[in-house]
Short mmCIF file of C-alpha atoms and ligand atoms in Angstrom, two decimals:
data_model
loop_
_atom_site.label_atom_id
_atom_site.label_comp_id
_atom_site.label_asym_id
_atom_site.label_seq_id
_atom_site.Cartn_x
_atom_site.Cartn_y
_atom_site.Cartn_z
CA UNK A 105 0.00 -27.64 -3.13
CA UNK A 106 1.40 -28.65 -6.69
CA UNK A 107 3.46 -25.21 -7.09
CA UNK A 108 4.73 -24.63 -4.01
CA UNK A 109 6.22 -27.90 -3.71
CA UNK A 110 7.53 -26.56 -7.15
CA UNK A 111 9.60 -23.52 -5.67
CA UNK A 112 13.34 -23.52 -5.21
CA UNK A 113 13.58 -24.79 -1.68
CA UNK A 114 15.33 -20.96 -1.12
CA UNK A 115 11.90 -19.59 -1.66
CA UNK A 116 10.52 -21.94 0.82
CA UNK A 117 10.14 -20.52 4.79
CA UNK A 118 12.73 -22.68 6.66
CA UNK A 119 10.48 -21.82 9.30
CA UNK A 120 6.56 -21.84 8.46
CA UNK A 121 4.39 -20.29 10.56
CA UNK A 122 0.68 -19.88 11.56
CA UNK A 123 0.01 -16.37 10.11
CA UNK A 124 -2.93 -13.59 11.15
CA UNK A 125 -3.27 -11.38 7.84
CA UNK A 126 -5.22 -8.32 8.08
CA UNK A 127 -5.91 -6.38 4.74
CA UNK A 128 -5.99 -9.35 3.13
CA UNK A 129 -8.58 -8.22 0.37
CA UNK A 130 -6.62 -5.04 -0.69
CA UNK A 131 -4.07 -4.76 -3.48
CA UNK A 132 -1.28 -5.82 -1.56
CA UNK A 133 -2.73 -7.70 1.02
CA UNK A 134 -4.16 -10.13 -1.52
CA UNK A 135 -0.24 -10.35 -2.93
CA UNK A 136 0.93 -10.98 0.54
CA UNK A 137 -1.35 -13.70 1.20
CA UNK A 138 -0.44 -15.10 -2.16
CA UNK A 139 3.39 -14.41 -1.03
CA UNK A 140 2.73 -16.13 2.25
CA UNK A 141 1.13 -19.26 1.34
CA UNK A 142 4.25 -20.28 -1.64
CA UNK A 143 6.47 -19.92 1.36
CA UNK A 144 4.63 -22.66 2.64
CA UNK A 145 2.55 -20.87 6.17
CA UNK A 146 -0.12 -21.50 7.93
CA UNK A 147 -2.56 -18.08 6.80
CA UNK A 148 -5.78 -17.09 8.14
CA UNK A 149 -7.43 -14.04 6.87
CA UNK A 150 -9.79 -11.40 8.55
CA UNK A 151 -11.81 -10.02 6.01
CA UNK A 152 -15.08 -7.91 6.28
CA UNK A 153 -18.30 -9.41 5.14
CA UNK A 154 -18.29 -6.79 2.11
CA UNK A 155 -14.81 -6.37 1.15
CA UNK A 156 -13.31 -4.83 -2.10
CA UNK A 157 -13.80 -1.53 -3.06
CA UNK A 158 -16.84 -0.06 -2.93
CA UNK A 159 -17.92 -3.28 -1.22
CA UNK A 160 -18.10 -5.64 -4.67
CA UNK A 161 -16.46 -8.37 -2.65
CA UNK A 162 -19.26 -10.77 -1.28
CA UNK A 163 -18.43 -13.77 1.18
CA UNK A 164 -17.90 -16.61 -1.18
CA UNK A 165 -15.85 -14.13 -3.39
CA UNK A 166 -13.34 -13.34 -0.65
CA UNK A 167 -13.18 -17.00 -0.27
CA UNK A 168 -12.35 -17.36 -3.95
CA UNK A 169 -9.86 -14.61 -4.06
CA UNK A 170 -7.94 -15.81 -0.88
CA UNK A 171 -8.14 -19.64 -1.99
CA UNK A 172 -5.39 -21.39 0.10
CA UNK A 173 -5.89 -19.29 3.27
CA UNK A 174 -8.44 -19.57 5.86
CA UNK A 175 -10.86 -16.73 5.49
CA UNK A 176 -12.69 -15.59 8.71
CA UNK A 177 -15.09 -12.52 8.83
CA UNK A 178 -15.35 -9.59 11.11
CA UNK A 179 -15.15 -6.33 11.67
CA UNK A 180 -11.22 -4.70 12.75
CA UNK A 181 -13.34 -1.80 13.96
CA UNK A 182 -14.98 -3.60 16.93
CA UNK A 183 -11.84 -5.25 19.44
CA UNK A 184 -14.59 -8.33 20.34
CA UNK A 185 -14.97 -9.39 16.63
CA UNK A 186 -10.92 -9.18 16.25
CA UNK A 187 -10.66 -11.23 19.48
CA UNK A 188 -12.84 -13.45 17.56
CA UNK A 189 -11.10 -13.51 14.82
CA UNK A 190 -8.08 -14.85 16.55
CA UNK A 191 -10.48 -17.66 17.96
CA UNK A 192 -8.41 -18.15 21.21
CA UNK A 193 -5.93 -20.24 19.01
CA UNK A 194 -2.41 -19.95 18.99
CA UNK A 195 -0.88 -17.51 16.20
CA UNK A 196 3.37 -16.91 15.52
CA UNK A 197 2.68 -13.64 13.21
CA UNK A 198 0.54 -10.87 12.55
CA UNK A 199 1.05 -9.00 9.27
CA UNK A 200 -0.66 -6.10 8.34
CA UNK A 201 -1.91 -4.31 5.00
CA UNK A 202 -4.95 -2.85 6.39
CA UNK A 203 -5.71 0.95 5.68
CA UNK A 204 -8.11 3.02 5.34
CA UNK A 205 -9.32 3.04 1.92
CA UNK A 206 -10.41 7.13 1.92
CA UNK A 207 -7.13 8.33 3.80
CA UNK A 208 -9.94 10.60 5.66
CA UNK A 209 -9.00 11.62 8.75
CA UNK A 210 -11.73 9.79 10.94
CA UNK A 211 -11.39 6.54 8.90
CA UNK A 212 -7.94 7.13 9.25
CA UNK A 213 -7.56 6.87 12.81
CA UNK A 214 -10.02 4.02 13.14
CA UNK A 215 -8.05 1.91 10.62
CA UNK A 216 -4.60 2.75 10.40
CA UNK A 217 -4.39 3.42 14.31
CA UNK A 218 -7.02 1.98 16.10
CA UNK A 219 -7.73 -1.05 14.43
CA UNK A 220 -3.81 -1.61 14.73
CA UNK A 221 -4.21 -0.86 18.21
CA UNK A 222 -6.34 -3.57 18.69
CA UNK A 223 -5.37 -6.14 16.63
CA UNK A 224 -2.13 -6.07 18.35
CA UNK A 225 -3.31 -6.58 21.95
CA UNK A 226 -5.42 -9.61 20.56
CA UNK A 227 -2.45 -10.83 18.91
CA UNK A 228 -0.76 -10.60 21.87
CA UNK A 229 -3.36 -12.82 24.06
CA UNK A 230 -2.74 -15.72 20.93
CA UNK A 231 0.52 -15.57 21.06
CA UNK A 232 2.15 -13.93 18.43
CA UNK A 233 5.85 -12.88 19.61
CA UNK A 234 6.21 -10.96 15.75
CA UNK A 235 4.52 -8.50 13.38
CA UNK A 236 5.29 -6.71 10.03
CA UNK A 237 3.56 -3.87 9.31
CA UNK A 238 2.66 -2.36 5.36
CA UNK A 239 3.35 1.61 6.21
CA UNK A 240 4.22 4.00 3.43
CA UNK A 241 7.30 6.08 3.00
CA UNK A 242 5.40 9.36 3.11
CA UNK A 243 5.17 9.30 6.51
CA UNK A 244 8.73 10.32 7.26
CA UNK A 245 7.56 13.82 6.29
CA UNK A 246 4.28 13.70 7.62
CA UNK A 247 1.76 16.71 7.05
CA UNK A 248 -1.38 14.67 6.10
CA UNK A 249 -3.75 13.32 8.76
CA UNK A 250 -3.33 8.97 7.39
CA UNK A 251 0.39 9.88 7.89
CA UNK A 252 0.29 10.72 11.36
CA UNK A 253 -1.84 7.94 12.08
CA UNK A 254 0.38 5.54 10.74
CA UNK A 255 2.73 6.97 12.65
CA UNK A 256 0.59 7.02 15.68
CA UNK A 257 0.81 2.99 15.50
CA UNK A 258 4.53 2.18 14.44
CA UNK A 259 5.48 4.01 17.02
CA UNK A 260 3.37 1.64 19.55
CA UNK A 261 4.95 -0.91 17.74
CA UNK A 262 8.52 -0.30 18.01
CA UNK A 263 7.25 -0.54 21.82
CA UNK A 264 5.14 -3.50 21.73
CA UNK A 265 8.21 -5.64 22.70
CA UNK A 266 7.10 -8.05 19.47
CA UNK A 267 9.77 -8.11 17.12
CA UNK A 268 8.53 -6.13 13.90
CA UNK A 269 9.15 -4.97 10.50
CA UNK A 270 7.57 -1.86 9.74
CA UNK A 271 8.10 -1.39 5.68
CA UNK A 272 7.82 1.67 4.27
CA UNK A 273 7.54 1.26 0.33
CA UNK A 274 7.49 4.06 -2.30
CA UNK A 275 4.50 4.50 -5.06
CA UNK A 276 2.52 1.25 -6.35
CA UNK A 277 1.65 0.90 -9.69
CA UNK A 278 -1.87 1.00 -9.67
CA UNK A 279 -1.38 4.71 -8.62
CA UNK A 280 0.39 5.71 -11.60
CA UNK A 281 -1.92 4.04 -14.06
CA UNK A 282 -4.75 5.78 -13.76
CA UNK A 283 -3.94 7.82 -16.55
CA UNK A 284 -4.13 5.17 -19.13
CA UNK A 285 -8.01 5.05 -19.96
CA UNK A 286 -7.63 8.92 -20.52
CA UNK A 287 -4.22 8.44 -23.17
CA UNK A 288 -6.27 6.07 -25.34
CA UNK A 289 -9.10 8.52 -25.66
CA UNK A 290 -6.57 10.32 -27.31
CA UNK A 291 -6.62 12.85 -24.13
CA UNK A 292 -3.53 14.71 -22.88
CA UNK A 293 -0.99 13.20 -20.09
CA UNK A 294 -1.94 15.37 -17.07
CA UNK A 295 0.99 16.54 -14.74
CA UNK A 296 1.48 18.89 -12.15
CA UNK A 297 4.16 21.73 -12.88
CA UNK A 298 6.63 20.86 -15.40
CA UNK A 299 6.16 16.91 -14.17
CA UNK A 300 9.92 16.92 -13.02
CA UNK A 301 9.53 17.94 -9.49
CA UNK A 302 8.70 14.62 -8.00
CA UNK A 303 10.34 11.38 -8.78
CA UNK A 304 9.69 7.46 -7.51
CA UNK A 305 10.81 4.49 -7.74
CA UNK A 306 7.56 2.18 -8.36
CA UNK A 307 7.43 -1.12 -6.51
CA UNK A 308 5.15 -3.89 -8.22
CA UNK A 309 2.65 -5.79 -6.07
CA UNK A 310 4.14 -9.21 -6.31
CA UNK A 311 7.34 -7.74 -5.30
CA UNK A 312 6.24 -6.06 -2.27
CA UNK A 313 3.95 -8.98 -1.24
CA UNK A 314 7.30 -11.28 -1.72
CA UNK A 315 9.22 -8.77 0.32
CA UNK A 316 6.53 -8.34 3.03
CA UNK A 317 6.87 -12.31 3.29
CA UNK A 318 10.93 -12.63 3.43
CA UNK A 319 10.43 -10.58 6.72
CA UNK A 320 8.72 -13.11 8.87
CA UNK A 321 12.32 -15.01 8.48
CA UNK A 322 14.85 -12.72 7.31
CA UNK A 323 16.43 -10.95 10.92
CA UNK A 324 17.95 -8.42 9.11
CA UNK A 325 14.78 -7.09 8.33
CA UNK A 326 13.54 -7.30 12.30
CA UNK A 327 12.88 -4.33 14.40
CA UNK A 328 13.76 -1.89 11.45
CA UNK A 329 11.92 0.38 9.92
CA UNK A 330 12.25 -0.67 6.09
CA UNK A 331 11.79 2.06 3.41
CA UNK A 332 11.89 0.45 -0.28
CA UNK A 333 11.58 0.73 -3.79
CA UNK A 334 11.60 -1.09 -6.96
CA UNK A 335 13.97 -1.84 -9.36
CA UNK A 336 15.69 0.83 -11.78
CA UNK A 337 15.84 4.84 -11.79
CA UNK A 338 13.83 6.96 -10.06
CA UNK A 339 10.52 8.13 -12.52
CA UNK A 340 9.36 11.40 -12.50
CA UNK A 341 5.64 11.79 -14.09
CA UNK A 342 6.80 13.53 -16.71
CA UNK A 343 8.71 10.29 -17.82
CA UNK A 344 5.86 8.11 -17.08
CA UNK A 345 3.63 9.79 -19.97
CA UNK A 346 6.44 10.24 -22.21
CA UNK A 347 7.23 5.89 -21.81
CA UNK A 348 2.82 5.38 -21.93
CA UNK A 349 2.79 7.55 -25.58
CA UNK A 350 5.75 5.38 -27.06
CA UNK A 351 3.68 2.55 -25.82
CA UNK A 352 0.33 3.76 -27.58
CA UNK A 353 2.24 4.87 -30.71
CA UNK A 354 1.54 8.38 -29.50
CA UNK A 355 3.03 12.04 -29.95
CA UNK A 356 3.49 13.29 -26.41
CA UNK A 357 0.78 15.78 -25.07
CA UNK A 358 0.62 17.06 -21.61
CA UNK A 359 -1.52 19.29 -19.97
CA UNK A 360 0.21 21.58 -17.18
CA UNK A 361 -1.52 21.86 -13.69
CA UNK A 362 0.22 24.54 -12.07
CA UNK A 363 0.52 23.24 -8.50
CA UNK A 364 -0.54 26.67 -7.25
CA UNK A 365 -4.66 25.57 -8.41
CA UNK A 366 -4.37 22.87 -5.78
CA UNK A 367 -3.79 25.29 -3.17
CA UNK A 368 -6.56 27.15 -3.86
CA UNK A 369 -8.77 24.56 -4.13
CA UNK A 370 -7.57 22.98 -0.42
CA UNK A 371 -8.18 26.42 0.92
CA UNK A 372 -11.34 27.32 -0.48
CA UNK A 373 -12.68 23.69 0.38
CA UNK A 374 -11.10 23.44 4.01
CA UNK A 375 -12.40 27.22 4.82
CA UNK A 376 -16.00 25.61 3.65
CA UNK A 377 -15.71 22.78 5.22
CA UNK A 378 -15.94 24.60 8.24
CA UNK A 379 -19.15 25.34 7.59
CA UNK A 380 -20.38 22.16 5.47
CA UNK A 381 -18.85 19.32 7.03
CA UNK A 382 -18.95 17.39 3.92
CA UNK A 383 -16.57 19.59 2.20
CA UNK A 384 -13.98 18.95 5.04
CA UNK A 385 -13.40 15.73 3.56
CA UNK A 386 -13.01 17.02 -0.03
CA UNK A 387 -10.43 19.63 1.31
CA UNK A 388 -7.93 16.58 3.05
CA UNK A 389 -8.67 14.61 -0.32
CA UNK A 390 -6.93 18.19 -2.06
CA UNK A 391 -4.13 18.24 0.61
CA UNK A 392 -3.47 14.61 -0.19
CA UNK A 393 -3.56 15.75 -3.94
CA UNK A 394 -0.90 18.47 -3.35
CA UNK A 395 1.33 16.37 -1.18
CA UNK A 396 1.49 13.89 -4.12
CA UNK A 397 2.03 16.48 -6.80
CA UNK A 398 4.88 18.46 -4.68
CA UNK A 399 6.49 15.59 -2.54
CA UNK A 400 8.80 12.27 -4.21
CA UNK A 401 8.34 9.03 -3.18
CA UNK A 402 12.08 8.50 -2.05
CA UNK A 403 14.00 8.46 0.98
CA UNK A 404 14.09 11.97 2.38
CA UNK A 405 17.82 13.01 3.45
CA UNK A 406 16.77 14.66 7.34
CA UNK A 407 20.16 16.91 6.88
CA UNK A 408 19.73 18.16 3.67
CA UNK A 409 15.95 17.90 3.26
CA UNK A 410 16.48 16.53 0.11
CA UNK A 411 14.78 13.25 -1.41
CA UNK A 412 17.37 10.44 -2.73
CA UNK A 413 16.74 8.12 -5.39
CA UNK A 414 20.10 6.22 -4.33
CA UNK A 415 19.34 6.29 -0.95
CA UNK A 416 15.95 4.40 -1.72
CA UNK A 417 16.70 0.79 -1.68
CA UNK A 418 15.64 -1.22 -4.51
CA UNK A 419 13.96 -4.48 -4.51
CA UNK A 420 11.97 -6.57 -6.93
CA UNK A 421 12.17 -7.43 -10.36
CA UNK A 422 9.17 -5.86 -12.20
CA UNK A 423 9.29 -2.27 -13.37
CA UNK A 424 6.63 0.23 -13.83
CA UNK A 425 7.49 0.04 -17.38
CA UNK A 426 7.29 -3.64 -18.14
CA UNK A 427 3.74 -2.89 -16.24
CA UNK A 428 2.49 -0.46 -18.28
CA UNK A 429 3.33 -2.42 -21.39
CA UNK A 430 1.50 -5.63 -20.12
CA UNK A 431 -1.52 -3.53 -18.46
CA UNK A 432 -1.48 -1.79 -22.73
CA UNK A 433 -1.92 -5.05 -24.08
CA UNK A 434 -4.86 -6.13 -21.40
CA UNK A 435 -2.60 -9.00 -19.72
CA UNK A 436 -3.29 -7.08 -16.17
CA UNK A 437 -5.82 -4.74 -14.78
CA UNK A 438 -5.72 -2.47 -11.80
CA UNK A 439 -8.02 -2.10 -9.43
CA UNK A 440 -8.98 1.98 -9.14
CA UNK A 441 -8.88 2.53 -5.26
CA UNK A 442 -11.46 4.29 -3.79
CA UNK A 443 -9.89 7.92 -3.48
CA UNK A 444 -7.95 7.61 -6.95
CA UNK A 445 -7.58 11.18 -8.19
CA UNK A 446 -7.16 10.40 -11.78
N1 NAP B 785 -0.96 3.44 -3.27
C1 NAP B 785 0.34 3.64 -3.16
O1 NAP B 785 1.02 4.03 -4.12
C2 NAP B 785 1.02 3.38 -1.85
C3 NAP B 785 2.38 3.59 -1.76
C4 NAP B 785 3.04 3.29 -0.57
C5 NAP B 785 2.31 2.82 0.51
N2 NAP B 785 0.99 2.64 0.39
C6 NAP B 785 0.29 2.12 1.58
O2 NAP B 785 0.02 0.73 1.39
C7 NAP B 785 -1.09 0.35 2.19
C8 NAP B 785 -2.01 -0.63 1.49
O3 NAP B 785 -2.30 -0.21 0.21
P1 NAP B 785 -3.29 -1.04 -0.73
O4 NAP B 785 -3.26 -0.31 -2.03
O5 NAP B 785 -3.03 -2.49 -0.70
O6 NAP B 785 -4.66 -0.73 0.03
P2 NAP B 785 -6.14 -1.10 -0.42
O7 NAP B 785 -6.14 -1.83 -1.71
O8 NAP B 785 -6.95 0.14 -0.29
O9 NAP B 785 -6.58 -2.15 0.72
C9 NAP B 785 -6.85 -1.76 2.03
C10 NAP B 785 -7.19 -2.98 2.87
O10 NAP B 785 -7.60 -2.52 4.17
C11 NAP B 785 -8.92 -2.99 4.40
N3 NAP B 785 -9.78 -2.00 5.10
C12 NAP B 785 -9.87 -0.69 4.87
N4 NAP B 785 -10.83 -0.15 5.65
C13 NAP B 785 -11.35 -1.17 6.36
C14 NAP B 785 -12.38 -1.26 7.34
N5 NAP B 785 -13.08 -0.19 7.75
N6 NAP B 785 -12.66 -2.49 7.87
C15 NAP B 785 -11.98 -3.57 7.46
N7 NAP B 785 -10.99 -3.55 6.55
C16 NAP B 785 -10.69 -2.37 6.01
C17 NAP B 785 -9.53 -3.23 3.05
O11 NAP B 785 -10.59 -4.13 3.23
P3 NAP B 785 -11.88 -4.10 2.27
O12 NAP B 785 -11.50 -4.87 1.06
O13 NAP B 785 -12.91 -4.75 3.11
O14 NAP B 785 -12.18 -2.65 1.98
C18 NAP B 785 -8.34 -3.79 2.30
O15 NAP B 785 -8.17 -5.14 2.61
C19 NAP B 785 -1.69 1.65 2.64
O16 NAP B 785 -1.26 1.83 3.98
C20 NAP B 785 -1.07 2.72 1.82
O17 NAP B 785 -0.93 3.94 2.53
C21 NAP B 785 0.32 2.91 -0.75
#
C-alpha cells in the first residue's frame, strides 16, 4: 500500500504480525485497525452482520469501512461462530475494542466478559501467545456494573499466561461533543454542579488507535496495565463550554444540574425497576450518568483517594480543543454512541 510504504520506517512494526481484531466497527476499533494496518500487519476483523450503531452498518459497508483488513462475520456472543472466526488458522495477536454498546448490565457481561472469555480460549487454540485489551480507566474505582465486568476479564487476563496490555484510557472525544448541536441552537452549555468537580484529559481516536498498535511491539507496554491520557491539562466541563462559546463567537451560558437530581432520578427509577423491569435499565443508565458527573477521568491516587492530572500519562498529539475547532467547521463528525446522554 502506497502510504504505508510512505511512513518513517520508525512507524513501521519491525515485527508484523497476523492480527485478530475484535470491535473493529466501533470508534476506536475502526482507528485501531486503521493504526494496525500503516504498521504494516496482517488484520482480520470479526464484525457482526449488522454492525454500527443502531445496526446502520450492512455487510459490504463494514467491508468498505475496514478496507485493507480481512473482514469475517459472526457473532462474539456464540464461542462456535468465534472459533469460526479464527478459521483454525494460525494468529500472533488478539486485540480487543469490543464493548457493549448500552453499558447495561446483561449486555455487559455478555460482551465485555463473556465474549472476552471466549475469544481468548479460541485465540488460544490459533495460536496467539499476546493480547491488548481497550479497558477504560473508570474501572479502578469501580461502582457501575460494565466496570466490574471489565474487570471480571482483565483479571483472567493477567492470568491467561499470554503476554497482554490492558490500556486503560481517560474520556474520548466523541463523549464530550455531544453538546455542540445544542450550543449552535443558541441553547445553554449544560454541566453538572459548578462544572469544576471533574476534570480529564481527552485522548483523540487516532491517538489511542496508534497507541493501542505500538503495544503489539513495544515490551514496555507488556503485561501492564496502561492508564492514559492525551496531551495538555486536565479539562474540567466547565472549561470545555467556556473554549466551544469562544469557538461559536458566543457569550458563555450554562445551565446548572445540581448533581443531587441525578440521585433522585437513579433511586426513583431503580426502586421501579423492581417492579417494571424496563425501568431497571433506565436506572443503571442514571448511575452511569452520576458516576460521570461526580467522578474525573484521571488516575485515582489509592492513598489519598484523590484523582491526578499529573499522574495521568499523556500521549498523543491531538487535543480536545483542536477537535472541537475542526468538528465547528464540519472537517469531522462524531458518531453519537448508543447510550449518549447528551
Ligand atoms: N467513551 C469514552 O469516553 C471512553 C473512555 C474510556 C474508555 N472507553 C472504553 O472504550 C471502549 C470502546 O469504546 P468505543 O467508543 O470504541 O466503543 P463503540 O464505538 O461503542 O464500539 C463498540 C464495539 O464493540 C462491538 N460490539 C458491541 N456489542 C456487540 C455485540 N453484541 N456483538 C458484537 N459486537 C459488539 C461493536 O460492534 P457493532 O458495530 O456491531 O455494534 C463495536 O465494534 C469501551 O470499552 C469503553 O468503555 C470509552
Amino acid at each position: 500500500m502506497d502510504h504505508i510504504a510512505q511512513l518513517p520506517p520508525s512507524y513501521r512494526s519491525p515485527d508484523p504480525r497476523r492480527v485478530l481484531v475484535l470491535g473493529a466497527t466501533g470508534t476506536i476499533g475502526r482507528a485501531t485497525v486503521r493504526a494496525l494496518l500503516r504498521r504494516g500487519h496482517q488484520v482480520v476483523c470479526l464484525v457482526r452482520p449488522r454492525a454500527g450503531v443502531g445496526g446502520a452498518l450492512t455487510p459490504d459497508k463494514s467491508v468498505e469501512l475496514l478496507k485493507g483488513a480481512t473482514v469475517r462475520f459472526g457473532d462474539v456472543t456464540d464461542p462456535r461462530s468465534l472459533r469460526e472466526g479464527f478459521r483454525g488458522q494460525r494468529f500472533d495477536a488478539l486485540v480487543s475494542c469490543l464493548a457493549s454498546r448500552t453499558g447495561l448490565p446483561r449486555d455487559a457481561w455478555a460482551i465485555d466478559h463473556q465474549a472476552h472469555v471466549n475469544a481468548l480460549a479460541a485465540a488460544k487454540d490459533s495460536g496467539v501467545s499476546q493480547m491488548v485489551l481497550l479497558s477504560a480507566i473508570c474501572v479502578q474505582k469501580p461502582l457501575l456494573a460494565f466496570q466490574h465486568a471489565k474487570l471480571a476479564f482483565e483479571s483472567i487476563l493477567m492470568q491467561s499466561g499470554l503476554t497482554y496490555s490492558i490500556v486503560r484510557p481517560t474520556a474520548f472525544f466523541k463523549s464530550l461533543s455531544g453538546q455542540i448541536s445544542r450550543l449552535k441552537q443558541g441553547k445553554p452549555f449544560v454541566v453538572f454542579g459548578d462544572g469544576t468537580a471533574t476534570a480529564c484529559k481527552p485522548i483523540g481516536d487516532d491517538d489511542l488507535a496508534h497507541y493501542l498498535a505500538e503495544c503489539l511491539d513495544d515490551t514496555r507496554r507488556h503485561n501492564r496495565i496502561l492508564p492514559i491520557g492525551g496531551p495538555g491539562d486536565a479539562i474540567t466541563p466547565r472549561q470545555q463550554g467556556e473554549h466551544l462559546f469562544a469557538l461559536l463567537g458566543r457569550t458563555p451560558q450554562f445551565k446548572h444540574v445540581p448533581v443531587a437530581l441525578l440521585d433522585v432520578v437513579a433511586r426513583t427509577l431503580g426502586g421501579l425497576g423492581r417492579v417494571v423491569p424496563s425501568l431497571a435499565g433506565k436506572a443503571e443508565l442514571a448511575r452511569i450518568g452520576r458516576y460521570y458527573a461526580t467522578e474525573s477521568m484521571l488516575v485515582l491516587d489509592p492513598v489519598s483517594g484523590r484523582y491526578d492530572a499529573d499522574a495521568t500519562p499523556s500521549v498523543g498529539s491531538e487535543t480536545l480543543f483542536d477537535f472541537y475547532a475542526r468538528l465547528i467547521k464540519g472537517e469531522v463528525e462524531t458518531e453519537r454512541g448508543d447510550h449518549a446522554v447528551f
